[in-house]
Coordinates of C-alpha atoms in Angstrom, one line a residue:
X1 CA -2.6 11.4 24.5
X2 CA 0.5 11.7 22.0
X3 CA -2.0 14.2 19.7
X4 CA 1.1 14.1 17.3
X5 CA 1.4 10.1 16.6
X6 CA -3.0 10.6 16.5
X7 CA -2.8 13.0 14.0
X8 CA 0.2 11.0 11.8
X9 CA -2.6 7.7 11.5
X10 CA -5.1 10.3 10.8
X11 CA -2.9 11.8 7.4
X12 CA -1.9 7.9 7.1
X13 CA -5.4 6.8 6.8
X14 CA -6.6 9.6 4.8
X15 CA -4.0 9.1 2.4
X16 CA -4.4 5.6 1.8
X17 CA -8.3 6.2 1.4
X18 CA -7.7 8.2 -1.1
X19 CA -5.0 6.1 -3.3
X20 CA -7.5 3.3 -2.5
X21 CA -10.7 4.8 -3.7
X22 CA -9.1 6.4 -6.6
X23 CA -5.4 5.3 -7.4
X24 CA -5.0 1.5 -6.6
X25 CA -3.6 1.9 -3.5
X26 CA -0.1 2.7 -4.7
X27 CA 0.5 5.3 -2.0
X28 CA -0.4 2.6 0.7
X29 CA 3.2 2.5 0.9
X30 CA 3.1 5.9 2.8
X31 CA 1.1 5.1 5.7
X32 CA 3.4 3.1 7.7
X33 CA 6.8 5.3 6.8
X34 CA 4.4 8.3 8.3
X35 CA 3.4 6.2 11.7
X36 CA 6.6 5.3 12.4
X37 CA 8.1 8.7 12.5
X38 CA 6.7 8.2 15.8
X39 CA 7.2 4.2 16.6
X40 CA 8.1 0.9 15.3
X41 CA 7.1 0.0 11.9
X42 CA 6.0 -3.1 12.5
X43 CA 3.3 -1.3 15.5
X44 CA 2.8 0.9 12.6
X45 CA 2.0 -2.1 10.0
X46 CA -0.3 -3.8 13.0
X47 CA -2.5 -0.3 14.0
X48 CA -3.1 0.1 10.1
X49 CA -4.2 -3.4 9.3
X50 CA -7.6 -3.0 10.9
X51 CA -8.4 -0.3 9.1
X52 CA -7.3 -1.3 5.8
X53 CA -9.5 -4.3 5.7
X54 CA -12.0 -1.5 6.0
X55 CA -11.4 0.4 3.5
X56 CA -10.8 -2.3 1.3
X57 CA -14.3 -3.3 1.6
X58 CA -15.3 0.4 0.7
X59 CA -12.9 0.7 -2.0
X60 CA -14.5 -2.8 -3.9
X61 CA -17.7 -1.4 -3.2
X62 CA -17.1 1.8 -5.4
X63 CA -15.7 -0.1 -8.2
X64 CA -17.8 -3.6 -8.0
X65 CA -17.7 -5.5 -10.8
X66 CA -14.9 -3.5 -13.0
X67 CA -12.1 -5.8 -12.5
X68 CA -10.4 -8.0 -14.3
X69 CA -11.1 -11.8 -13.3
X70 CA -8.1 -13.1 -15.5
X71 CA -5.5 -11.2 -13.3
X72 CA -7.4 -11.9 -10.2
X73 CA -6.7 -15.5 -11.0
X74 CA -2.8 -14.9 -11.9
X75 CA -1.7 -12.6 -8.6
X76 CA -4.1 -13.9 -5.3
X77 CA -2.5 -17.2 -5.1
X78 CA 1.0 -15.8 -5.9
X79 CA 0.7 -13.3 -3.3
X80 CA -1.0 -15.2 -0.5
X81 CA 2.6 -17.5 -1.0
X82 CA 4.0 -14.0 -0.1
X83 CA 2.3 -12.9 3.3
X84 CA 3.4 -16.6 4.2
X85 CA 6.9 -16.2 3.5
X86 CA 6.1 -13.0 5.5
X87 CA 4.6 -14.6 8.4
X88 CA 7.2 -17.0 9.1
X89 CA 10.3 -15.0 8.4
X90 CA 8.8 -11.6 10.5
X91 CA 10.7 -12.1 13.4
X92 CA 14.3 -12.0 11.0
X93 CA 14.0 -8.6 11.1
X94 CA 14.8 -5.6 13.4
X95 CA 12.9 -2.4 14.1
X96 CA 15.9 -0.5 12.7
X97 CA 16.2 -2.4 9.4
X98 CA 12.6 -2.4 8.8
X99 CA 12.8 1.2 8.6
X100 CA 15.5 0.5 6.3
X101 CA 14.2 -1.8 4.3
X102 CA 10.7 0.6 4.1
X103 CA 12.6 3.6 3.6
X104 CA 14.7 1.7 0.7
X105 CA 11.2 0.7 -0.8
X106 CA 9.8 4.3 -0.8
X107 CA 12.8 5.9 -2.3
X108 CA 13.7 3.2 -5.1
X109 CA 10.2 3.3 -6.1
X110 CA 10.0 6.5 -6.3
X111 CA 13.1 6.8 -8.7
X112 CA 11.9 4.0 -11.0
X113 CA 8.6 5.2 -10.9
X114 CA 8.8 8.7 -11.6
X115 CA 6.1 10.0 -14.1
X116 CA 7.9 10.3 -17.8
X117 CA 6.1 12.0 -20.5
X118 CA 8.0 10.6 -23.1
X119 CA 6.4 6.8 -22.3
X120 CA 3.6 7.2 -25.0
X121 CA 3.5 3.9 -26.3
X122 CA 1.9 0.3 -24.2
X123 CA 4.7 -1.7 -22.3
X124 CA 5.1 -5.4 -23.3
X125 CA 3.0 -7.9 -20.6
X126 CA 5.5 -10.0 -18.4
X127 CA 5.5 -13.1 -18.5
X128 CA 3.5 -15.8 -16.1
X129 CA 6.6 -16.4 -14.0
X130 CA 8.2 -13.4 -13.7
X131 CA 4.2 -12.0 -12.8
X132 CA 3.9 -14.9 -10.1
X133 CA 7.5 -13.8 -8.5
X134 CA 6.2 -9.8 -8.6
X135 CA 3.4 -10.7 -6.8
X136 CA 4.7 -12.9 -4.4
X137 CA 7.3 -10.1 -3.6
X138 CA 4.1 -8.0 -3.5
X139 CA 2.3 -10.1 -0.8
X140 CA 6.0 -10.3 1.4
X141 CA 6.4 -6.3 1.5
X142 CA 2.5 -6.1 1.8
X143 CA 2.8 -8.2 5.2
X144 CA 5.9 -6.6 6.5
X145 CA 5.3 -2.8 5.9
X146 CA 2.1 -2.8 4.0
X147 CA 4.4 -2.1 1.0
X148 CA 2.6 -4.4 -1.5
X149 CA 1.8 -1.5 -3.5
X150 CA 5.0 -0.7 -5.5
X151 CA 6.0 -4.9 -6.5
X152 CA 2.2 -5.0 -7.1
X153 CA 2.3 -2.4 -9.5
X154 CA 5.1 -3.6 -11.4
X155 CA 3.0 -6.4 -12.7
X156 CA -0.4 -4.4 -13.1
X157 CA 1.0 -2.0 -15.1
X158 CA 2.5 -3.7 -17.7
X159 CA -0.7 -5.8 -18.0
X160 CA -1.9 -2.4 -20.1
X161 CA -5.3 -2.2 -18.0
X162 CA -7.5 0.5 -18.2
X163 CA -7.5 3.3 -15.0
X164 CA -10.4 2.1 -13.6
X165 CA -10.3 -1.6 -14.4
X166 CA -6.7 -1.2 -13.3
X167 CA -7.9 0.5 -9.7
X168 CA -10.7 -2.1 -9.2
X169 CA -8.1 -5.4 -10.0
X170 CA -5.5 -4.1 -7.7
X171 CA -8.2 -3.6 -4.8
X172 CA -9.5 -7.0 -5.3
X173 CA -6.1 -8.5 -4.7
X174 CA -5.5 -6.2 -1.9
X175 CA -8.6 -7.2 0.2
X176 CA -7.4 -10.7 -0.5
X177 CA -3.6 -9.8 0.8
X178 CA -5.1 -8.3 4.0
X179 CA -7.7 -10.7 5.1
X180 CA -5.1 -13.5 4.7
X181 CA -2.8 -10.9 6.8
X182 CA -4.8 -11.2 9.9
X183 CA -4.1 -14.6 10.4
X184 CA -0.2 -14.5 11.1
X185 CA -0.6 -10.7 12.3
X186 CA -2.8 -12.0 15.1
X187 CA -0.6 -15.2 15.4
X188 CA 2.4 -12.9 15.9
X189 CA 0.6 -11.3 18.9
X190 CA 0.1 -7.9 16.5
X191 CA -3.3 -7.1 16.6
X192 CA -4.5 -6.9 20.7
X193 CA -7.3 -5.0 21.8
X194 CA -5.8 -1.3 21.8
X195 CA -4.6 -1.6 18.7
X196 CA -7.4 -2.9 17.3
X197 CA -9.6 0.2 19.0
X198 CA -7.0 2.3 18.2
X199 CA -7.3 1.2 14.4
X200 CA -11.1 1.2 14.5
X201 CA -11.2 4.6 15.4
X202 CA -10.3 6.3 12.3
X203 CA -12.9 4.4 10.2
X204 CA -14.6 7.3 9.0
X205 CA -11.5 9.0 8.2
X206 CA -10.8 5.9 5.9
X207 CA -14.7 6.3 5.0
X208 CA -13.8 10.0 4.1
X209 CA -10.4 9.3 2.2
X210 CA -12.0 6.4 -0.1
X211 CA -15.1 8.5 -1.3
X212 CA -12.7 11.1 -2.2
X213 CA -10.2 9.0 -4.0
X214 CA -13.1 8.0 -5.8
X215 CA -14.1 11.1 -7.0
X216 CA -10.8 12.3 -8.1
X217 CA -10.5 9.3 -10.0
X218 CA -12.6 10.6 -12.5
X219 CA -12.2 14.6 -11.8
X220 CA -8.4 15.2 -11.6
X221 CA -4.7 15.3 -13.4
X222 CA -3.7 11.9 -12.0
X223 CA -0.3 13.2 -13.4
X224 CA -0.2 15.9 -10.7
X225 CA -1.7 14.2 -8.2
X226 CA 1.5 11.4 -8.8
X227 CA 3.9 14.5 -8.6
X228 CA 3.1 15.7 -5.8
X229 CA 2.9 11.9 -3.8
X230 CA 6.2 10.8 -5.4
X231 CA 7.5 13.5 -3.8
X232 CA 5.9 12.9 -0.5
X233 CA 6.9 9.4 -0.8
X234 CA 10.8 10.0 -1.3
X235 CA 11.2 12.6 1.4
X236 CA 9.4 10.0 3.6
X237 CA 12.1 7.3 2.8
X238 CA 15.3 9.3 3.4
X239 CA 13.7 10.3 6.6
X240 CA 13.2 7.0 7.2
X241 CA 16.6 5.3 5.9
X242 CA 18.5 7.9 8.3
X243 CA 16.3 6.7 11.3
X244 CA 17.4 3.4 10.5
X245 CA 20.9 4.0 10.5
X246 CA 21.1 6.5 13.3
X247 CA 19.6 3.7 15.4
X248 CA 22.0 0.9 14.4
X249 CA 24.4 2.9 15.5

């Protein structure tokens, strides 16, 4: 047993649980960078779909009811297009420029997204289109890296919700993106037996993660808890990026 892959789904899964149940999932994005420090991203994205169907139901549970029903409307269709356009253009891409293309995500989302005190004042909606195309793009990087979380977000945020309304809309969608996700993923030969054992296994850390998340949702600095995740999430990405060029090399 390879205790050091184990114990990088067991900090992936925690992880997510926790942006789940408390932070909209937007550090998602670091669970499959993490798992494949230690194999292919696209094994990574298939061991962690199980799992986040899970915790999606855990994290809708926490926060029934506290959504938004207009956006629901505006991004589910839009990004079920996306995990299609994923599904039938999967196969375009290499191991090594998936860990590219992940590590490119991490690291230019972490630069544009940076926490900046001086944004005080509410950001101006986008507009119907340009939301459809956001979460199209959301549903695409969803299916190929679990990466839906940064496109996603681009949209939610400038729809000026409120933290937890914002948290429960963007899990919502999410359990939406993934159960549509286990269509192709299992079509593509993705989610056999051991992986879905292998995912199943760490539902109570996902369990654990999402009741946390939860209660730091209404206990803690969010601001700090961003910091310290951004930086996470960058270091992650070059790690990544490097990886990806070494082995096209």
């Amino acid at each position: 047993m390879d205790w050091l892959f184990i114990s990088l789904i067991a900090l992936a899964v925690f992880i997510t649980g926790i942006s789940k149940g408390g932070f909209s999932g937007a550090f998602g994005i670091l669970a499959v960078p993490l798992i494949s420090l230690q194999t292919s991203p696209m094994l990574a994205a298939a061991i962690m779909l199980p799992i986040l169907c899970i915790m999606d139901i855990f994290t809708v549970q926490k926060f029934w009811k506290k959504w938004n029903t207009e956006q629901l409307i505006k991004c589910i269709p839009a990004a079920i297009v996306g995990v299609t356009i994923g599904g039938l253009t999967a196969s375009w891409f290499s191991a090594e420029w998936l860990k590219i293309i992940v590590g490119a995500i991490a690291v230019g989302f972490t630069l544009n997204s940076w926490p900046k005190k001086s944004r005080t004042t509410l950001q101006k909606p986008l507009s119907t289109l340009a939301g459809k195309l956001w979460c199209a793009l959301g549903g695409f990087t969803s299916f190929i890296a679990h990466a839906g979380g940064p496109p996603m977000s681009v949209y939610l945020l400038r729809a000026n919700l409120d933290k937890t309304q914002y948290v429960a809309t963007a899990a919502v969608i999410f359990t939406a993106i993934n159960y549509v996700k286990l269509i192709p993923y299992g079509m593509l030969g993705q989610l056999n037996s051991s992986n879905i054992l292998l995912s199943l296994c760490f539902t109570p850390v996902a369990f654990l993660g999402v009741q946390l998340g939860a209660w730091l949702h209404y206990r803690i600095s969010t601001a700090l808890f961003f910091k310290v995740m951004y930086s996470f999430l960058f270091l992650t990405g070059i790690k990544l990026i490097w990886d990806g060029i070494a082995g096209l090399n």
